[in-house]
């Protein structure tokens, strides 16, 4: 899978290096090889960006605490990361608001949380999150963080 990923014609050399670096930081988590296989199969540039952004956020946290995640896997458009204390759904959206799509994401998040209520649950998003989405998440008991992956560093909004 590593050779197939590195030789993929669908990734730029920079993207290949970034993803390899992110997976190296997450290598202790079960499922990282499955993510490498999934990344090797991607051909759509948008899907490549989604996996790149979600892995970046997970790897940045793993750099601070290498054991933060025990397992990682692709779930929908994002990355599901589970640790001993919390589960995180890492999403790649530029803009997340309380519309039909946002409500669907919150429904999926709450369903996942109900399946494992002993862990704290959070959503991390790559881009901006609107105030109405923050309020909707808060009403549903979902904690939220967002990151600015382009310029300005990380903006935390914990609800």
C-alpha positions as a Markdown table, in Angstrom:
| # | Residue | x | y | z |
|---|---|---|---|---|
| 1 | Unk | 0.0 | 0.0 | 0.0 |
| 2 | Unk | 2.8 | 2.4 | 0.8 |
| 3 | Unk | 4.4 | 1.9 | -2.7 |
| 4 | Unk | 1.0 | 2.2 | -4.4 |
| 5 | Unk | 0.3 | 5.4 | -2.5 |
| 6 | Unk | 3.7 | 7.0 | -3.1 |
| 7 | Unk | 3.4 | 6.2 | -6.9 |
| 8 | Unk | -0.2 | 7.5 | -7.2 |
| 9 | Unk | -0.7 | 9.8 | -10.1 |
| 10 | Unk | -3.5 | 11.6 | -8.3 |
| 11 | Unk | -1.4 | 13.3 | -5.6 |
| 12 | Unk | 1.1 | 16.0 | -6.0 |
| 13 | Unk | 4.6 | 15.3 | -4.4 |
| 14 | Unk | 3.7 | 17.8 | -1.7 |
| 15 | Unk | 0.4 | 16.1 | -0.9 |
| 16 | Unk | 2.1 | 12.7 | -0.7 |
| 17 | Unk | 4.7 | 14.1 | 1.7 |
| 18 | Unk | 2.1 | 15.7 | 3.9 |
| 19 | Unk | -0.1 | 12.6 | 4.1 |
| 20 | Unk | 2.9 | 10.4 | 4.8 |
| 21 | Unk | 4.1 | 12.7 | 7.5 |
| 22 | Unk | 0.6 | 12.9 | 9.1 |
| 23 | Unk | 0.2 | 9.1 | 9.1 |
| 24 | Unk | 3.7 | 8.8 | 10.6 |
| 25 | Unk | 2.5 | 10.9 | 13.6 |
| 26 | Unk | -0.6 | 8.7 | 13.8 |
| 27 | Unk | 1.0 | 5.3 | 13.3 |
| 28 | Unk | 0.3 | 4.1 | 16.8 |
| 29 | Unk | -3.4 | 4.3 | 16.2 |
| 30 | Unk | -5.2 | 1.2 | 14.9 |
| 31 | Unk | -6.6 | 1.8 | 11.4 |
| 32 | Unk | -3.8 | 4.0 | 10.0 |
| 33 | Unk | -2.9 | 1.4 | 7.4 |
| 34 | Unk | -6.6 | 1.3 | 6.3 |
| 35 | Unk | -6.5 | 5.0 | 5.8 |
| 36 | Unk | -3.3 | 4.6 | 3.7 |
| 37 | Unk | -5.1 | 2.1 | 1.6 |
| 38 | Unk | -8.1 | 4.4 | 1.2 |
| 39 | Unk | -5.8 | 7.3 | 0.3 |
| 40 | Unk | -4.2 | 5.1 | -2.3 |
| 41 | Unk | -7.6 | 4.5 | -3.9 |
| 42 | Unk | -8.7 | 8.1 | -4.1 |
| 43 | Unk | -8.8 | 9.8 | -7.5 |
| 44 | Unk | -11.1 | 12.8 | -7.0 |
| 45 | Unk | -9.1 | 16.0 | -6.0 |
| 46 | Unk | -11.9 | 17.0 | -3.6 |
| 47 | Unk | -11.7 | 13.6 | -1.7 |
| 48 | Unk | -7.9 | 14.0 | -1.6 |
| 49 | Unk | -8.2 | 17.4 | 0.0 |
| 50 | Unk | -10.7 | 16.1 | 2.5 |
| 51 | Unk | -8.4 | 13.3 | 3.7 |
| 52 | Unk | -5.4 | 15.7 | 3.7 |
| 53 | Unk | -7.2 | 18.3 | 5.9 |
| 54 | Unk | -8.6 | 15.8 | 8.4 |
| 55 | Unk | -5.3 | 14.0 | 8.8 |
| 56 | Unk | -3.6 | 17.3 | 9.3 |
| 57 | Unk | -5.8 | 18.2 | 12.3 |
| 58 | Unk | -5.5 | 14.7 | 13.8 |
| 59 | Unk | -1.7 | 14.7 | 13.4 |
| 60 | Unk | -1.4 | 18.2 | 15.0 |
| 61 | Unk | -3.1 | 16.9 | 18.1 |
| 62 | Unk | -1.1 | 13.7 | 18.0 |
| 63 | Unk | 2.1 | 15.7 | 18.0 |
| 64 | Unk | 1.1 | 17.3 | 21.3 |
| 65 | Unk | -0.1 | 14.0 | 22.8 |
| 66 | Unk | 1.0 | 10.9 | 20.8 |
| 67 | Unk | -1.5 | 8.6 | 22.5 |
| 68 | Unk | -4.5 | 10.9 | 22.1 |
| 69 | Unk | -6.1 | 8.5 | 19.6 |
| 70 | Unk | -6.2 | 4.7 | 19.8 |
| 71 | Unk | -8.1 | 4.2 | 16.6 |
| 72 | Unk | -8.7 | 6.2 | 13.4 |
| 73 | Unk | -11.0 | 5.5 | 10.5 |
| 74 | Unk | -12.7 | 7.3 | 7.6 |
| 75 | Unk | -16.4 | 8.0 | 8.3 |
| 76 | Unk | -18.4 | 9.9 | 5.7 |
| 77 | Unk | -16.4 | 12.9 | 4.6 |
| 78 | Unk | -14.3 | 13.0 | 7.7 |
| 79 | Unk | -12.0 | 11.1 | 10.0 |
| 80 | Unk | -13.3 | 9.3 | 13.2 |
| 81 | Unk | -10.7 | 9.3 | 15.9 |
| 82 | Unk | -11.2 | 7.5 | 19.2 |
| 83 | Unk | -9.1 | 7.7 | 22.3 |
| 84 | Unk | -9.4 | 6.5 | 25.9 |
| 85 | Unk | -11.2 | 9.7 | 26.9 |
| 86 | Unk | -13.0 | 11.0 | 23.9 |
| 87 | Unk | -14.1 | 10.4 | 20.3 |
| 88 | Unk | -13.7 | 13.0 | 17.7 |
| 89 | Unk | -15.3 | 13.4 | 14.3 |
| 90 | Unk | -12.8 | 15.5 | 12.3 |
| 91 | Unk | -14.5 | 17.2 | 9.3 |
| 92 | Unk | -13.0 | 19.0 | 6.3 |
| 93 | Unk | -15.5 | 21.7 | 5.6 |
| 94 | Unk | -14.7 | 25.3 | 4.8 |
| 95 | Unk | -17.9 | 26.5 | 6.2 |
| 96 | Unk | -20.3 | 24.7 | 8.5 |
| 97 | Unk | -23.7 | 26.1 | 9.3 |
| 98 | Unk | -27.0 | 25.0 | 10.7 |
| 99 | Unk | -28.7 | 24.1 | 7.4 |
| 100 | Unk | -29.9 | 20.7 | 6.2 |
| 101 | Unk | -26.3 | 19.4 | 5.8 |
| 102 | Unk | -25.3 | 20.7 | 9.3 |
| 103 | Unk | -28.4 | 19.2 | 10.9 |
| 104 | Unk | -27.6 | 15.8 | 9.2 |
| 105 | Unk | -24.1 | 16.0 | 10.5 |
| 106 | Unk | -25.3 | 16.7 | 14.0 |
| 107 | Unk | -27.8 | 13.8 | 13.8 |
| 108 | Unk | -25.0 | 11.5 | 12.8 |
| 109 | Unk | -22.7 | 12.8 | 15.6 |
| 110 | Unk | -25.4 | 12.3 | 18.2 |
| 111 | Unk | -26.1 | 8.8 | 17.0 |
| 112 | Unk | -22.4 | 7.9 | 17.2 |
| 113 | Unk | -22.2 | 9.5 | 20.7 |
| 114 | Unk | -25.2 | 7.5 | 21.9 |
| 115 | Unk | -23.4 | 4.3 | 20.8 |
| 116 | Unk | -20.5 | 5.1 | 23.1 |
| 117 | Unk | -21.8 | 7.6 | 25.8 |
| 118 | Unk | -18.9 | 6.9 | 28.2 |
| 119 | Unk | -16.5 | 9.0 | 26.1 |
| 120 | Unk | -16.6 | 12.7 | 25.6 |
| 121 | Unk | -17.6 | 13.5 | 22.0 |
| 122 | Unk | -16.4 | 16.4 | 19.9 |
| 123 | Unk | -16.6 | 17.6 | 16.3 |
| 124 | Unk | -13.5 | 19.3 | 14.9 |
| 125 | Unk | -14.0 | 21.2 | 11.6 |
| 126 | Unk | -11.3 | 22.5 | 9.2 |
| 127 | Unk | -12.9 | 25.8 | 8.5 |
| 128 | Unk | -15.4 | 28.4 | 9.8 |
| 129 | Unk | -18.4 | 27.3 | 12.0 |
| 130 | Unk | -21.3 | 29.7 | 12.2 |
| 131 | Unk | -22.9 | 30.8 | 15.5 |
| 132 | Unk | -26.2 | 29.1 | 14.6 |
| 133 | Unk | -24.3 | 25.8 | 14.2 |
| 134 | Unk | -22.5 | 26.3 | 17.5 |
| 135 | Unk | -25.9 | 26.9 | 19.2 |
| 136 | Unk | -27.4 | 23.8 | 17.6 |
| 137 | Unk | -24.4 | 21.7 | 18.6 |
| 138 | Unk | -24.6 | 23.0 | 22.1 |
| 139 | Unk | -28.3 | 22.1 | 22.4 |
| 140 | Unk | -27.5 | 18.6 | 21.3 |
| 141 | Unk | -24.6 | 18.2 | 23.8 |
| 142 | Unk | -21.9 | 18.1 | 21.1 |
| 143 | Unk | -18.6 | 20.0 | 21.8 |
| 144 | Unk | -17.1 | 21.7 | 18.9 |
| 145 | Unk | -13.7 | 23.0 | 17.8 |
| 146 | Unk | -12.7 | 24.5 | 14.5 |
| 147 | Unk | -9.4 | 25.1 | 13.0 |
| 148 | Unk | -8.2 | 27.5 | 10.4 |
| 149 | Unk | -5.9 | 25.4 | 8.2 |
| 150 | Unk | -5.0 | 28.4 | 6.1 |
| 151 | Unk | -3.3 | 31.3 | 7.8 |
| 152 | Unk | -3.9 | 32.5 | 11.4 |
| 153 | Unk | -3.5 | 29.1 | 13.1 |
| 154 | Unk | -6.0 | 27.4 | 15.2 |
| 155 | Unk | -9.2 | 29.0 | 16.5 |
| 156 | Unk | -10.9 | 27.0 | 19.2 |
| 157 | Unk | -14.5 | 27.3 | 19.9 |
| 158 | Unk | -15.5 | 24.9 | 22.6 |
| 159 | Unk | -19.2 | 24.7 | 23.2 |
